[in-house]
mmCIF file of C-alpha atoms in Angstrom:
data_model
loop_
_atom_site.group_PDB
_atom_site.id
_atom_site.type_symbol
_atom_site.label_atom_id
_atom_site.label_comp_id
_atom_site.label_asym_id
_atom_site.label_seq_id
_atom_site.Cartn_x
_atom_site.Cartn_y
_atom_site.Cartn_z
ATOM 1 C CA MET A 91 -24.313 0.788 -28.313
ATOM 2 C CA ALA A 92 -26.771 -1.908 -27.215
ATOM 3 C CA THR A 93 -29.257 -1.051 -24.492
ATOM 4 C CA GLN A 94 -28.240 -4.078 -22.416
ATOM 5 C CA MET A 95 -25.495 -6.642 -22.116
ATOM 6 C CA GLY A 96 -26.035 -10.166 -23.397
ATOM 7 C CA HIS A 97 -25.550 -13.316 -21.351
ATOM 8 C CA GLY A 98 -24.228 -15.517 -24.155
ATOM 9 C CA SER A 99 -27.360 -17.495 -25.013
ATOM 10 C CA SER A 100 -27.220 -19.869 -27.973
ATOM 11 C CA GLU A 101 -28.895 -17.251 -30.148
ATOM 12 C CA GLN A 102 -26.473 -14.538 -29.074
ATOM 13 C CA VAL A 103 -23.457 -16.800 -29.603
ATOM 14 C CA ALA A 104 -24.700 -17.590 -33.119
ATOM 15 C CA GLN A 105 -25.222 -13.871 -33.782
ATOM 16 C CA ALA A 106 -21.720 -13.038 -32.522
ATOM 17 C CA CYS A 107 -20.106 -15.721 -34.684
ATOM 18 C CA GLU A 108 -22.082 -14.603 -37.706
ATOM 19 C CA TYR A 109 -20.790 -11.065 -37.183
ATOM 20 C CA ILE A 110 -17.186 -12.333 -37.294
ATOM 21 C CA THR A 111 -17.595 -14.371 -40.480
ATOM 22 C CA GLY A 112 -20.315 -12.426 -42.285
ATOM 23 C CA THR A 113 -19.247 -8.858 -41.477
ATOM 24 C CA LEU A 114 -15.807 -8.550 -39.928
ATOM 25 C CA LEU A 115 -14.076 -11.106 -42.153
ATOM 26 C CA SER A 116 -16.181 -10.510 -45.255
ATOM 27 C CA GLN A 117 -14.207 -10.178 -48.448
ATOM 28 C CA ASP A 118 -14.428 -6.378 -48.597
ATOM 29 C CA ALA A 119 -13.791 -5.670 -44.905
ATOM 30 C CA ALA A 120 -10.876 -8.105 -44.559
ATOM 31 C CA LYS A 121 -8.821 -6.396 -47.285
ATOM 32 C CA ALA A 122 -7.457 -3.928 -44.730
ATOM 33 C CA PHE A 123 -6.583 -6.655 -42.214
ATOM 34 C CA THR A 124 -3.183 -8.223 -41.683
ATOM 35 C CA GLN A 125 -2.929 -11.974 -41.306
ATOM 36 C CA ASN A 126 -2.416 -11.487 -37.566
ATOM 37 C CA VAL A 127 -5.743 -9.647 -37.263
ATOM 38 C CA LYS A 128 -7.564 -12.284 -39.337
ATOM 39 C CA ASP A 129 -6.117 -15.132 -37.242
ATOM 40 C CA LYS A 130 -7.128 -13.503 -33.979
ATOM 41 C CA CYS A 131 -10.635 -12.800 -35.278
ATOM 42 C CA ASN A 132 -11.025 -16.462 -36.246
ATOM 43 C CA ASN A 133 -9.816 -17.492 -32.781
ATOM 44 C CA LEU A 134 -12.372 -15.151 -31.222
ATOM 45 C CA LYS A 135 -15.095 -16.918 -33.181
ATOM 46 C CA LYS A 136 -13.890 -20.408 -32.173
ATOM 47 C CA MET A 137 -13.733 -19.536 -28.468
ATOM 48 C CA CYS A 138 -17.150 -17.928 -28.619
ATOM 49 C CA GLU A 139 -18.625 -21.039 -30.278
ATOM 50 C CA GLN A 140 -17.127 -23.209 -27.534
ATOM 51 C CA LYS A 141 -18.201 -20.726 -24.855
ATOM 52 C CA LEU A 142 -14.691 -20.550 -23.391
ATOM 53 C CA TRP A 143 -15.434 -17.252 -21.685
ATOM 54 C CA HIS A 144 -12.244 -16.866 -19.658
ATOM 55 C CA GLN A 145 -9.953 -17.675 -22.584
ATOM 56 C CA LEU A 146 -12.073 -15.397 -24.761
ATOM 57 C CA SER A 147 -11.644 -12.498 -22.338
ATOM 58 C CA LEU A 148 -7.852 -12.982 -22.373
ATOM 59 C CA LEU A 149 -7.800 -12.979 -26.166
ATOM 60 C CA LEU A 150 -9.970 -9.855 -26.251
ATOM 61 C CA GLU A 151 -7.491 -8.144 -23.909
ATOM 62 C CA ASP A 152 -4.725 -9.109 -26.314
ATOM 63 C CA CYS A 153 -6.687 -7.762 -29.305
ATOM 64 C CA VAL A 154 -7.416 -4.344 -27.788
ATOM 65 C CA GLU A 155 -3.720 -3.999 -26.858
ATOM 66 C CA ASP A 156 -2.591 -5.038 -30.352
ATOM 67 C CA ALA A 157 -1.283 -2.082 -32.387
ATOM 68 C CA GLU A 158 -2.530 -3.701 -35.608
ATOM 69 C CA PHE A 159 -6.111 -3.674 -34.275
ATOM 70 C CA GLN A 160 -5.715 -0.127 -32.979
ATOM 71 C CA ARG A 161 -4.498 1.173 -36.340
ATOM 72 C CA ILE A 162 -7.713 0.176 -38.141
ATOM 73 C CA PRO A 163 -10.209 3.058 -37.581
ATOM 74 C CA GLY A 164 -13.324 2.009 -35.688
ATOM 75 C CA LEU A 165 -12.479 -1.720 -35.656
ATOM 76 C CA LEU A 166 -12.365 -2.130 -31.880
ATOM 77 C CA ILE A 167 -15.540 -0.096 -31.351
ATOM 78 C CA ASP A 168 -17.363 -2.200 -33.940
ATOM 79 C CA LEU A 169 -16.025 -5.436 -32.437
ATOM 80 C CA TYR A 170 -17.090 -4.371 -28.938
ATOM 81 C CA THR A 171 -20.587 -3.278 -29.974
ATOM 82 C CA ASN A 172 -21.491 -6.169 -32.279
ATOM 83 C CA PHE A 173 -19.544 -9.008 -30.690
ATOM 84 C CA VAL A 174 -18.464 -8.466 -27.073
ATOM 85 C CA LEU A 175 -21.748 -7.039 -25.767
ATOM 86 C CA LEU A 176 -23.638 -10.165 -26.860
ATOM 87 C CA PHE A 177 -21.943 -12.235 -24.135
ATOM 88 C CA ALA A 178 -20.569 -9.465 -21.889
ATOM 89 C CA LEU A 179 -22.251 -10.794 -18.721
ATOM 90 C CA ARG A 180 -20.283 -14.027 -19.068
ATOM 91 C CA LEU A 181 -16.991 -12.153 -18.750
ATOM 92 C CA ASN A 182 -15.277 -10.939 -15.609
ATOM 93 C CA SER A 183 -16.774 -7.475 -15.126
ATOM 94 C CA LEU A 184 -13.441 -5.810 -14.317
ATOM 95 C CA LYS A 185 -11.844 -7.274 -17.443
ATOM 96 C CA LEU A 186 -14.827 -6.038 -19.417
ATOM 97 C CA ALA A 187 -14.319 -2.526 -18.009
ATOM 98 C CA GLN A 188 -10.610 -2.638 -18.888
ATOM 99 C CA ILE A 189 -11.426 -3.765 -22.431
ATOM 100 C CA ALA A 190 -13.998 -0.956 -22.754
ATOM 101 C CA VAL A 191 -11.410 1.639 -21.670
ATOM 102 C CA LYS A 192 -8.972 0.484 -24.353
ATOM 103 C CA VAL A 193 -11.765 0.489 -26.954
ATOM 104 C CA SER A 194 -12.787 4.027 -25.959
ATOM 105 C CA GLN A 195 -9.364 5.279 -27.047
ATOM 106 C CA GLN A 196 -10.437 4.804 -30.679
ATOM 107 C CA HIS A 197 -12.870 7.693 -30.332
ATOM 108 C CA THR A 198 -11.339 10.822 -31.786
ATOM 109 C CA LEU A 199 -13.117 13.245 -29.441
ATOM 110 C CA PRO A 200 -12.870 13.030 -25.613
ATOM 111 C CA GLN A 201 -16.624 13.642 -25.295
ATOM 112 C CA GLN A 202 -17.365 10.637 -27.499
ATOM 113 C CA ALA A 203 -15.106 8.479 -25.339
ATOM 114 C CA VAL A 204 -16.805 9.792 -22.179
ATOM 115 C CA GLU A 205 -20.248 8.911 -23.568
ATOM 116 C CA PHE A 206 -19.012 5.457 -24.554
ATOM 117 C CA LEU A 207 -17.622 4.743 -21.053
ATOM 118 C CA GLU A 208 -20.669 6.234 -19.318
ATOM 119 C CA CYS A 209 -22.869 3.925 -21.377
ATOM 120 C CA THR A 210 -20.687 0.943 -20.426
ATOM 121 C CA LYS A 211 -20.883 1.953 -16.770
ATOM 122 C CA LYS A 212 -24.680 2.171 -16.943
ATOM 123 C CA LEU A 213 -24.896 -1.285 -18.492
ATOM 124 C CA LEU A 214 -22.698 -2.699 -15.727
ATOM 125 C CA ASP A 215 -24.725 -0.867 -13.086
ATOM 126 C CA ASP A 216 -27.970 -2.274 -14.519
ATOM 127 C CA ALA A 217 -26.484 -5.766 -14.489
ATOM 128 C CA ALA A 218 -25.275 -5.388 -10.883
ATOM 129 C CA SER A 219 -28.657 -4.054 -9.718
ATOM 130 C CA GLY A 220 -30.565 -6.937 -11.255
ATOM 131 C CA SER A 221 -31.879 -5.254 -14.400
ATOM 132 C CA SER A 222 -30.170 -7.681 -16.777
ATOM 133 C CA PRO A 223 -31.995 -10.762 -18.150
ATOM 134 C CA LEU A 224 -29.434 -13.022 -16.486
ATOM 135 C CA SER A 225 -30.125 -11.693 -12.992
ATOM 136 C CA SER A 226 -33.820 -10.860 -13.140
ATOM 137 C CA SER A 227 -35.331 -14.366 -12.986
ATOM 138 C CA GLY A 228 -36.225 -16.254 -9.855
ATOM 139 C CA GLY A 229 -39.200 -14.604 -8.181
ATOM 140 C CA ALA A 230 -39.163 -13.103 -4.710
ATOM 141 C CA SER A 231 -35.784 -14.497 -3.709
ATOM 142 C CA SER A 232 -34.091 -12.958 -6.753
ATOM 143 C CA SER A 233 -35.765 -9.650 -5.920
ATOM 144 C CA LYS A 234 -34.078 -9.659 -2.516
ATOM 145 C CA GLU A 235 -30.771 -10.610 -4.091
ATOM 146 C CA GLY A 236 -31.248 -7.808 -6.602
ATOM 147 C CA GLU A 237 -31.654 -5.318 -3.762
ATOM 148 C CA LYS A 238 -28.417 -6.541 -2.193
ATOM 149 C CA GLU A 239 -26.635 -6.258 -5.523
ATOM 150 C CA ALA A 240 -28.017 -2.752 -5.984
ATOM 151 C CA ASP A 241 -26.080 -1.717 -2.883
ATOM 152 C CA LYS A 242 -22.905 -2.916 -4.580
ATOM 153 C CA VAL A 243 -23.250 -0.899 -7.767
ATOM 154 C CA ASP A 244 -20.074 1.080 -6.986
ATOM 155 C CA THR A 245 -17.835 -1.919 -7.541
ATOM 156 C CA GLU A 246 -14.285 -2.144 -8.863
ATOM 157 C CA PRO A 247 -15.328 -2.047 -12.550
ATOM 158 C CA THR A 248 -17.460 1.047 -11.920
ATOM 159 C CA LEU A 249 -14.604 2.733 -10.076
ATOM 160 C CA TYR A 250 -12.173 1.833 -12.858
ATOM 161 C CA LEU A 251 -14.503 3.339 -15.470
ATOM 162 C CA LYS A 252 -15.068 6.482 -13.405
ATOM 163 C CA MET A 253 -11.323 7.077 -13.126
ATOM 164 C CA SER A 254 -10.937 6.653 -16.890
ATOM 165 C CA VAL A 255 -13.728 9.177 -17.442
ATOM 166 C CA GLY A 256 -11.927 11.501 -15.027
ATOM 167 C CA GLN A 257 -8.766 11.235 -17.126
ATOM 168 C CA LEU A 258 -10.762 12.224 -20.217
ATOM 169 C CA PHE A 259 -12.243 15.254 -18.458
ATOM 170 C CA LEU A 260 -8.738 16.249 -17.379
ATOM 171 C CA GLN A 261 -7.440 15.944 -20.949
ATOM 172 C CA SER A 262 -10.277 18.125 -22.232
ATOM 173 C CA GLY A 263 -9.565 20.825 -19.623
ATOM 174 C CA ASN A 264 -12.537 20.176 -17.320
ATOM 175 C CA THR A 265 -10.492 20.075 -14.105
ATOM 176 C CA GLU A 266 -13.533 20.702 -11.912
ATOM 177 C CA LYS A 267 -15.280 17.527 -13.078
ATOM 178 C CA ALA A 268 -12.006 15.608 -12.904
ATOM 179 C CA SER A 269 -11.550 16.788 -9.306
ATOM 180 C CA GLU A 270 -15.050 15.595 -8.366
ATOM 181 C CA LEU A 271 -14.393 12.147 -9.790
ATOM 182 C CA MET A 272 -10.957 11.998 -8.155
ATOM 183 C CA GLU A 273 -12.342 12.797 -4.695
ATOM 184 C CA ALA A 274 -15.190 10.331 -5.153
ATOM 185 C CA GLY A 275 -12.724 7.682 -6.334
ATOM 186 C CA LEU A 276 -10.462 8.078 -3.298
ATOM 187 C CA LYS A 277 -13.450 7.732 -0.957
ATOM 188 C CA MET A 278 -14.764 4.721 -2.875
ATOM 189 C CA LEU A 279 -11.337 3.070 -2.782
ATOM 190 C CA ASP A 280 -11.304 3.287 1.020
ATOM 191 C CA LYS A 281 -14.507 1.228 1.128
ATOM 192 C CA ILE A 282 -13.201 -1.597 -1.096
ATOM 193 C CA GLU A 283 -11.305 -4.318 0.720
ATOM 194 C CA ASP A 284 -8.358 -5.827 -1.136
ATOM 195 C CA ALA A 285 -8.996 -3.884 -4.337
ATOM 196 C CA ASP A 286 -7.498 -5.146 -7.566
ATOM 197 C CA PRO A 287 -4.108 -3.434 -8.199
ATOM 198 C CA SER A 288 -5.281 -2.102 -11.574
ATOM 199 C CA VAL A 289 -8.228 -0.363 -9.888
ATOM 200 C CA THR A 290 -6.070 1.173 -7.175
ATOM 201 C CA ALA A 291 -3.549 2.258 -9.799
ATOM 202 C CA SER A 292 -6.309 3.957 -11.819
ATOM 203 C CA VAL A 293 -7.332 6.056 -8.788
ATOM 204 C CA TYR A 294 -3.793 7.205 -8.040
ATOM 205 C CA SER A 295 -3.088 7.764 -11.737
ATOM 206 C CA LEU A 296 -5.958 10.247 -11.975
ATOM 207 C CA SER A 297 -4.888 11.887 -8.700
ATOM 208 C CA SER A 298 -1.284 12.297 -9.842
ATOM 209 C CA GLN A 299 -2.282 13.717 -13.240
ATOM 210 C CA TYR A 300 -4.730 16.127 -11.614
ATOM 211 C CA HIS A 301 -2.019 17.477 -9.298
ATOM 212 C CA LYS A 302 0.418 17.672 -12.216
ATOM 213 C CA VAL A 303 -2.000 19.918 -14.116
ATOM 214 C CA ASN A 304 -2.352 22.094 -11.010
ATOM 215 C CA ARG A 305 1.438 22.144 -10.438
ATOM 216 C CA ASN A 306 1.087 20.752 -6.928
ATOM 217 C CA PHE A 307 4.484 19.065 -6.823
ATOM 218 C CA ASP A 308 4.211 17.476 -3.369
ATOM 219 C CA GLU A 309 0.863 15.812 -4.060
ATOM 220 C CA PHE A 310 1.876 14.784 -7.571
ATOM 221 C CA TYR A 311 5.006 13.130 -6.183
ATOM 222 C CA LYS A 312 3.099 11.287 -3.450
ATOM 223 C CA ASN A 313 0.336 10.029 -5.743
ATOM 224 C CA SER A 314 2.792 9.047 -8.473
ATOM 225 C CA LEU A 315 4.715 6.822 -6.057
ATOM 226 C CA LEU A 316 1.424 5.293 -4.913
ATOM 227 C CA TYR A 317 0.499 4.668 -8.561
ATOM 228 C CA LEU A 318 3.881 3.056 -9.212
ATOM 229 C CA ALA A 319 3.379 0.778 -6.201
ATOM 230 C CA TYR A 320 0.470 -0.908 -8.020
ATOM 231 C CA VAL A 321 1.921 -1.310 -11.510
ATOM 232 C CA LYS A 322 4.896 -3.179 -12.913
ATOM 233 C CA THR A 323 7.295 -0.536 -14.144
ATOM 234 C CA GLU A 324 8.690 -2.761 -16.879
ATOM 235 C CA THR A 325 5.221 -3.164 -18.435
ATOM 236 C CA LEU A 326 4.754 0.589 -18.941
ATOM 237 C CA PRO A 327 5.418 1.889 -22.481
ATOM 238 C CA SER A 328 8.996 3.171 -22.741
ATOM 239 C CA ASP A 329 8.012 6.723 -23.733
ATOM 240 C CA PHE A 330 5.502 6.964 -20.877
ATOM 241 C CA ARG A 331 8.041 5.491 -18.460
ATOM 242 C CA LEU A 332 10.621 8.143 -19.368
ATOM 243 C CA SER A 333 8.061 10.951 -19.210
ATOM 244 C CA LEU A 334 6.879 9.818 -15.786
ATOM 245 C CA ALA A 335 10.472 9.429 -14.533
ATOM 246 C CA VAL A 336 11.222 13.023 -15.566
ATOM 247 C CA ASP A 337 8.024 14.397 -14.009
ATOM 248 C CA VAL A 338 8.440 12.529 -10.712
ATOM 249 C CA SER A 339 12.115 13.514 -10.436
ATOM 250 C CA LEU A 340 11.349 17.183 -11.057
ATOM 251 C CA ALA A 341 8.499 17.039 -8.528
ATOM 252 C CA ALA A 342 10.860 15.562 -5.927
ATOM 253 C CA LEU A 343 13.260 18.438 -6.438
ATOM 254 C CA LEU A 344 10.596 21.150 -6.549
ATOM 255 C CA GLY A 345 8.281 19.862 -3.804
ATOM 256 C CA GLU A 346 8.560 22.061 -0.739
ATOM 257 C CA GLY A 347 8.006 19.212 1.704
ATOM 258 C CA ILE A 348 10.138 16.538 -0.018
ATOM 259 C CA PHE A 349 13.502 16.024 1.661
ATOM 260 C CA ASN A 350 14.010 12.306 1.242
ATOM 261 C CA PHE A 351 15.121 10.994 -2.141
ATOM 262 C CA GLY A 352 16.061 7.473 -1.085
ATOM 263 C CA GLU A 353 12.651 5.956 -1.885
ATOM 264 C CA LEU A 354 12.679 7.385 -5.414
ATOM 265 C CA LEU A 355 16.288 6.416 -6.113
ATOM 266 C CA LEU A 356 15.522 2.826 -5.085
ATOM 267 C CA HIS A 357 12.556 2.644 -7.470
ATOM 268 C CA PRO A 358 13.201 1.193 -10.951
ATOM 269 C CA ILE A 359 11.380 4.136 -12.568
ATOM 270 C CA VAL A 360 14.492 6.347 -12.273
ATOM 271 C CA THR A 361 16.560 3.902 -14.335
ATOM 272 C CA ALA A 362 14.536 5.157 -17.320
ATOM 273 C CA LEU A 363 16.591 8.370 -17.091
ATOM 274 C CA VAL A 364 19.916 6.585 -17.558
ATOM 275 C CA GLY A 365 21.322 6.801 -21.069
ATOM 276 C CA THR A 366 18.913 9.553 -22.136
ATOM 277 C CA GLU A 367 19.121 13.329 -22.479
ATOM 278 C CA PHE A 368 17.748 13.496 -18.908
ATOM 279 C CA GLU A 369 20.572 11.554 -17.282
ATOM 280 C CA TRP A 370 21.614 14.789 -15.578
ATOM 281 C CA LEU A 371 18.360 14.596 -13.621
ATOM 282 C CA HIS A 372 19.362 11.219 -12.196
ATOM 283 C CA ALA A 373 22.730 12.670 -11.181
ATOM 284 C CA LEU A 374 20.958 15.609 -9.546
ATOM 285 C CA LEU A 375 18.732 13.287 -7.492
ATOM 286 C CA LYS A 376 21.761 11.392 -6.190
ATOM 287 C CA CYS A 377 23.459 14.680 -5.424
ATOM 288 C CA PHE A 378 20.474 15.904 -3.371
ATOM 289 C CA ASN A 379 20.184 12.568 -1.593
ATOM 290 C CA LYS A 380 23.804 12.854 -0.445
ATOM 291 C CA GLY A 381 23.491 16.568 0.303
ATOM 292 C CA ASP A 382 26.676 17.151 -1.688
ATOM 293 C CA MET A 383 26.991 20.894 -2.234
ATOM 294 C CA TYR A 384 30.172 20.649 -4.276
ATOM 295 C CA ALA A 385 28.717 18.039 -6.651
ATOM 296 C CA TYR A 386 25.574 20.195 -6.957
ATOM 297 C CA ASP A 387 27.571 23.197 -8.161
ATOM 298 C CA MET A 388 29.491 21.021 -10.614
ATOM 299 C CA ILE A 389 26.257 19.597 -12.067
ATOM 300 C CA CYS A 390 24.716 23.075 -12.351
ATOM 301 C CA GLU A 391 27.748 24.270 -14.279
ATOM 302 C CA ARG A 392 28.118 21.176 -16.473
ATOM 303 C CA TYR A 393 24.429 20.874 -17.396
ATOM 304 C CA SER A 394 23.516 24.557 -17.323
ATOM 305 C CA SER A 395 21.832 24.485 -20.750
ATOM 306 C CA ALA A 396 19.647 21.479 -19.811
ATOM 307 C CA LEU A 397 18.729 23.070 -16.470
ATOM 308 C CA ASN A 398 17.834 26.353 -18.156
ATOM 309 C CA ARG A 399 15.349 24.470 -20.351
ATOM 310 C CA GLN A 400 13.368 23.627 -17.214
ATOM 311 C CA PRO A 401 11.566 26.884 -16.301
ATOM 312 C CA GLU A 402 10.416 25.639 -12.875
ATOM 313 C CA LEU A 403 13.990 24.775 -11.862
ATOM 314 C CA VAL A 404 15.146 28.233 -12.961
ATOM 315 C CA LYS A 405 12.237 29.873 -11.178
ATOM 316 C CA LYS A 406 12.960 28.049 -7.925
ATOM 317 C CA ALA A 407 16.762 28.177 -8.043
ATOM 318 C CA ASP A 408 17.001 29.795 -4.586
ATOM 319 C CA SER A 409 14.621 27.225 -3.056
ATOM 320 C CA LEU A 410 16.663 24.386 -4.558
ATOM 321 C CA ARG A 411 19.841 25.848 -3.094
ATOM 322 C CA ASN A 412 18.196 26.100 0.295
ATOM 323 C CA LYS A 413 16.878 22.521 0.058
ATOM 324 C CA ILE A 414 20.242 20.968 -0.729
ATOM 325 C CA THR A 415 21.837 23.044 2.023
ATOM 326 C CA LEU A 416 19.389 21.549 4.530
ATOM 327 C CA LEU A 417 20.056 18.074 3.123
ATOM 328 C CA CYS A 418 23.800 18.682 3.394
ATOM 329 C CA LEU A 419 23.335 19.473 7.093
ATOM 330 C CA VAL A 420 21.121 16.445 7.769
ATOM 331 C CA GLU A 421 23.373 14.034 5.855
ATOM 332 C CA TYR A 422 26.452 15.287 7.713
ATOM 333 C CA LEU A 423 24.811 15.045 11.134
ATOM 334 C CA PHE A 424 23.393 11.617 10.274
ATOM 335 C CA SER A 425 26.878 10.358 9.411
ATOM 336 C CA LEU A 426 28.363 11.377 12.777
ATOM 337 C CA PRO A 427 28.914 8.728 15.484
ATOM 338 C CA PRO A 428 26.525 8.994 18.455
ATOM 339 C CA ASP A 429 29.342 10.176 20.714
ATOM 340 C CA SER A 430 30.387 12.996 18.373
ATOM 341 C CA ARG A 431 27.218 14.961 17.939
ATOM 342 C CA SER A 432 28.598 18.312 19.138
ATOM 343 C CA VAL A 433 29.608 20.103 15.962
ATOM 344 C CA PRO A 434 31.266 23.522 15.484
ATOM 345 C CA LEU A 435 29.135 25.915 13.445
ATOM 346 C CA ASP A 436 32.206 26.799 11.404
ATOM 347 C CA GLU A 437 32.521 23.163 10.298
ATOM 348 C CA ILE A 438 28.881 23.137 9.159
ATOM 349 C CA ALA A 439 29.369 26.458 7.322
ATOM 350 C CA SER A 440 32.378 24.999 5.491
ATOM 351 C CA ARG A 441 30.603 21.783 4.423
ATOM 352 C CA ALA A 442 27.460 23.625 3.318
ATOM 353 C CA LYS A 443 29.442 26.323 1.482
ATOM 354 C CA LEU A 444 28.018 29.066 3.705
ATOM 355 C CA GLY A 445 29.705 32.383 4.291
ATOM 356 C CA SER A 446 29.610 32.492 8.103
ATOM 357 C CA ARG A 447 28.606 30.669 11.264
ATOM 358 C CA GLU A 448 25.587 32.959 11.463
ATOM 359 C CA GLU A 449 24.342 31.553 8.153
ATOM 360 C CA ALA A 450 24.982 28.041 9.461
ATOM 361 C CA GLU A 451 22.933 28.930 12.522
ATOM 362 C CA VAL A 452 20.002 29.989 10.321
ATOM 363 C CA VAL A 453 20.124 26.715 8.371
ATOM 364 C CA ILE A 454 20.163 24.687 11.606
ATOM 365 C CA MET A 455 17.137 26.585 12.907
ATOM 366 C CA GLN A 456 15.313 25.941 9.626
ATOM 367 C CA ALA A 457 16.076 22.228 9.975
ATOM 368 C CA MET A 458 14.793 22.254 13.542
ATOM 369 C CA ALA A 459 11.633 24.112 12.530
ATOM 370 C CA ARG A 460 10.954 21.430 9.888
ATOM 371 C CA GLY A 461 11.477 18.655 12.421
ATOM 372 C CA MET A 462 14.538 17.347 10.579
ATOM 373 C CA VAL A 463 16.866 17.580 13.587
ATOM 374 C CA LYS A 464 16.626 18.199 17.324
ATOM 375 C CA GLY A 465 19.296 19.749 19.460
ATOM 376 C CA MET A 466 20.642 22.929 21.023
ATOM 377 C CA ILE A 467 22.776 25.753 19.664
ATOM 378 C CA ASN A 468 25.430 27.309 21.917
ATOM 379 C CA GLN A 469 26.075 30.688 20.343
ATOM 380 C CA VAL A 470 28.837 31.577 22.797
ATOM 381 C CA SER A 471 31.006 28.541 21.996
ATOM 382 C CA GLY A 472 29.773 28.342 18.401
ATOM 383 C CA VAL A 473 28.677 24.701 18.685
ATOM 384 C CA VAL A 474 25.449 22.817 17.985
ATOM 385 C CA THR A 475 24.708 19.678 19.996
ATOM 386 C CA VAL A 476 22.392 17.307 18.126
ATOM 387 C CA SER A 477 20.198 14.802 19.985
ATOM 388 C CA TRP A 478 18.142 13.408 17.095
ATOM 389 C CA VAL A 479 18.190 13.284 13.281
ATOM 390 C CA GLN A 480 15.106 12.483 11.192
ATOM 391 C CA PRO A 481 15.057 8.844 9.942
ATOM 392 C CA ARG A 482 15.562 8.469 6.214
ATOM 393 C CA VAL A 483 15.026 5.910 3.464
ATOM 394 C CA LEU A 484 18.580 4.808 2.711
ATOM 395 C CA THR A 485 19.995 3.797 -0.649
ATOM 396 C CA HIS A 486 22.139 0.647 -0.895
ATOM 397 C CA GLU A 487 25.266 2.786 -0.700
ATOM 398 C CA GLN A 488 24.050 4.524 2.456
ATOM 399 C CA VAL A 489 23.088 1.191 4.049
ATOM 400 C CA GLN A 490 26.629 -0.042 3.385
ATOM 401 C CA GLY A 491 27.993 3.070 5.099
ATOM 402 C CA LEU A 492 25.692 2.490 8.080
ATOM 403 C CA SER A 493 26.865 -1.126 8.265
ATOM 404 C CA THR A 494 30.501 0.028 8.419
ATOM 405 C CA ARG A 495 29.658 2.447 11.233
ATOM 406 C CA LEU A 496 27.860 -0.268 13.204
ATOM 407 C CA GLU A 497 30.828 -2.603 12.816
ATOM 408 C CA SER A 498 33.118 0.159 14.072
ATOM 409 C CA TRP A 499 30.813 0.821 17.024
ATOM 410 C CA ALA A 500 30.653 -2.918 17.846
ATOM 411 C CA ALA A 501 34.464 -3.180 17.749
ATOM 412 C CA LYS A 502 34.758 -0.173 20.041
ATOM 413 C CA LEU A 503 32.198 -1.667 22.423
ATOM 414 C CA ASN A 504 34.046 -5.011 22.480
ATOM 415 C CA GLY A 505 37.298 -3.183 23.210
ATOM 416 C CA THR A 506 35.724 -1.325 26.137
ATOM 417 C CA THR A 507 34.222 -4.555 27.503
ATOM 418 C CA SER A 508 37.562 -6.348 27.253
ATOM 419 C CA ALA A 509 39.301 -3.496 29.086
ATOM 420 C CA LEU A 510 36.773 -3.628 31.922
ATOM 421 C CA VAL A 511 37.142 -7.406 32.250
ATOM 422 C CA ALA A 512 40.932 -7.084 32.368
ATOM 423 C CA GLN A 513 40.642 -4.670 35.277
#
């Protein structure tokens, strides 16, 4: 790769255009190209000649995403090295970093891709610190400006590249280096005001994948939802979307501190499960969200073979049973009217499919210890009086149920008011 980035001088533009016509589209090289690739290469040349830098950057983004370009070994790397770098400083630096990341995927070995991205990062750092020809002219005043720019070396493009390097380290099994970059990325993100969504997404993507490798279900779930908050789900490749939907759903079930499924069920990512071999997972999420013990047992029986193919679900079968029992309790207490919050332990035992009121008592104490409910148990009368239930993210169906309860409460209140007025 070049030792510095070009600023699109007349000489560099001429050199870039000559590369397109004389090398890339030469008679021998172009034999392997489809007409689509040839047309886009010619358009790259025209935009470069006219110095339409923004339009050129958009077309370059399109090229590196194009499967026909990606299928030709080494084409994108060659195009980046001999064409893009000649005018790289004229492009938006974040777009340049994103293009470089896509180009790096043509390297067959992770270490080669790491070296490629590290080199790109160094070139961007040199440009930001005033080492590039474009930013090093202007005497004493430019020297001061260069010092200010040097303090801003860790910009969004640099962060984006670092997170991509972290992903490569993770793929190659170097979790220690990936962890270092992840921690540094999270700290750097805190210092950037109004970061570009793609940059924020890259940080949380690395974090989620790191926790997935380390089987930390709670952290994977949290970081995956943060990642999904900064990307458009519909733009994700269908196979990746399904894989992520499966992983996030399993993490929600297996995470020890995850007891609210409403946020996930409202996210479009879970629709990727519908109509696939993992549709049972979607049904299981809805079952846990409702705390429906009877539906849970039916699903376990109906999809036993699919469940048995998930070793973590098998391994944590008792924990899953305990989790849905707690959710059954919370959902039931949440559904009660405010004036009917004294509940017999036998009723709770029946709804949660527990063998005795003593078992119901244990479940209630677990819920209290987790801060899911507040109240008091009267062992003599066998009743629990609930004063507070943990707020939850409600699905559309649950919101409709809450609306019905509020209407009922309002009607009751109006009836009481009317009775008092009549007296």
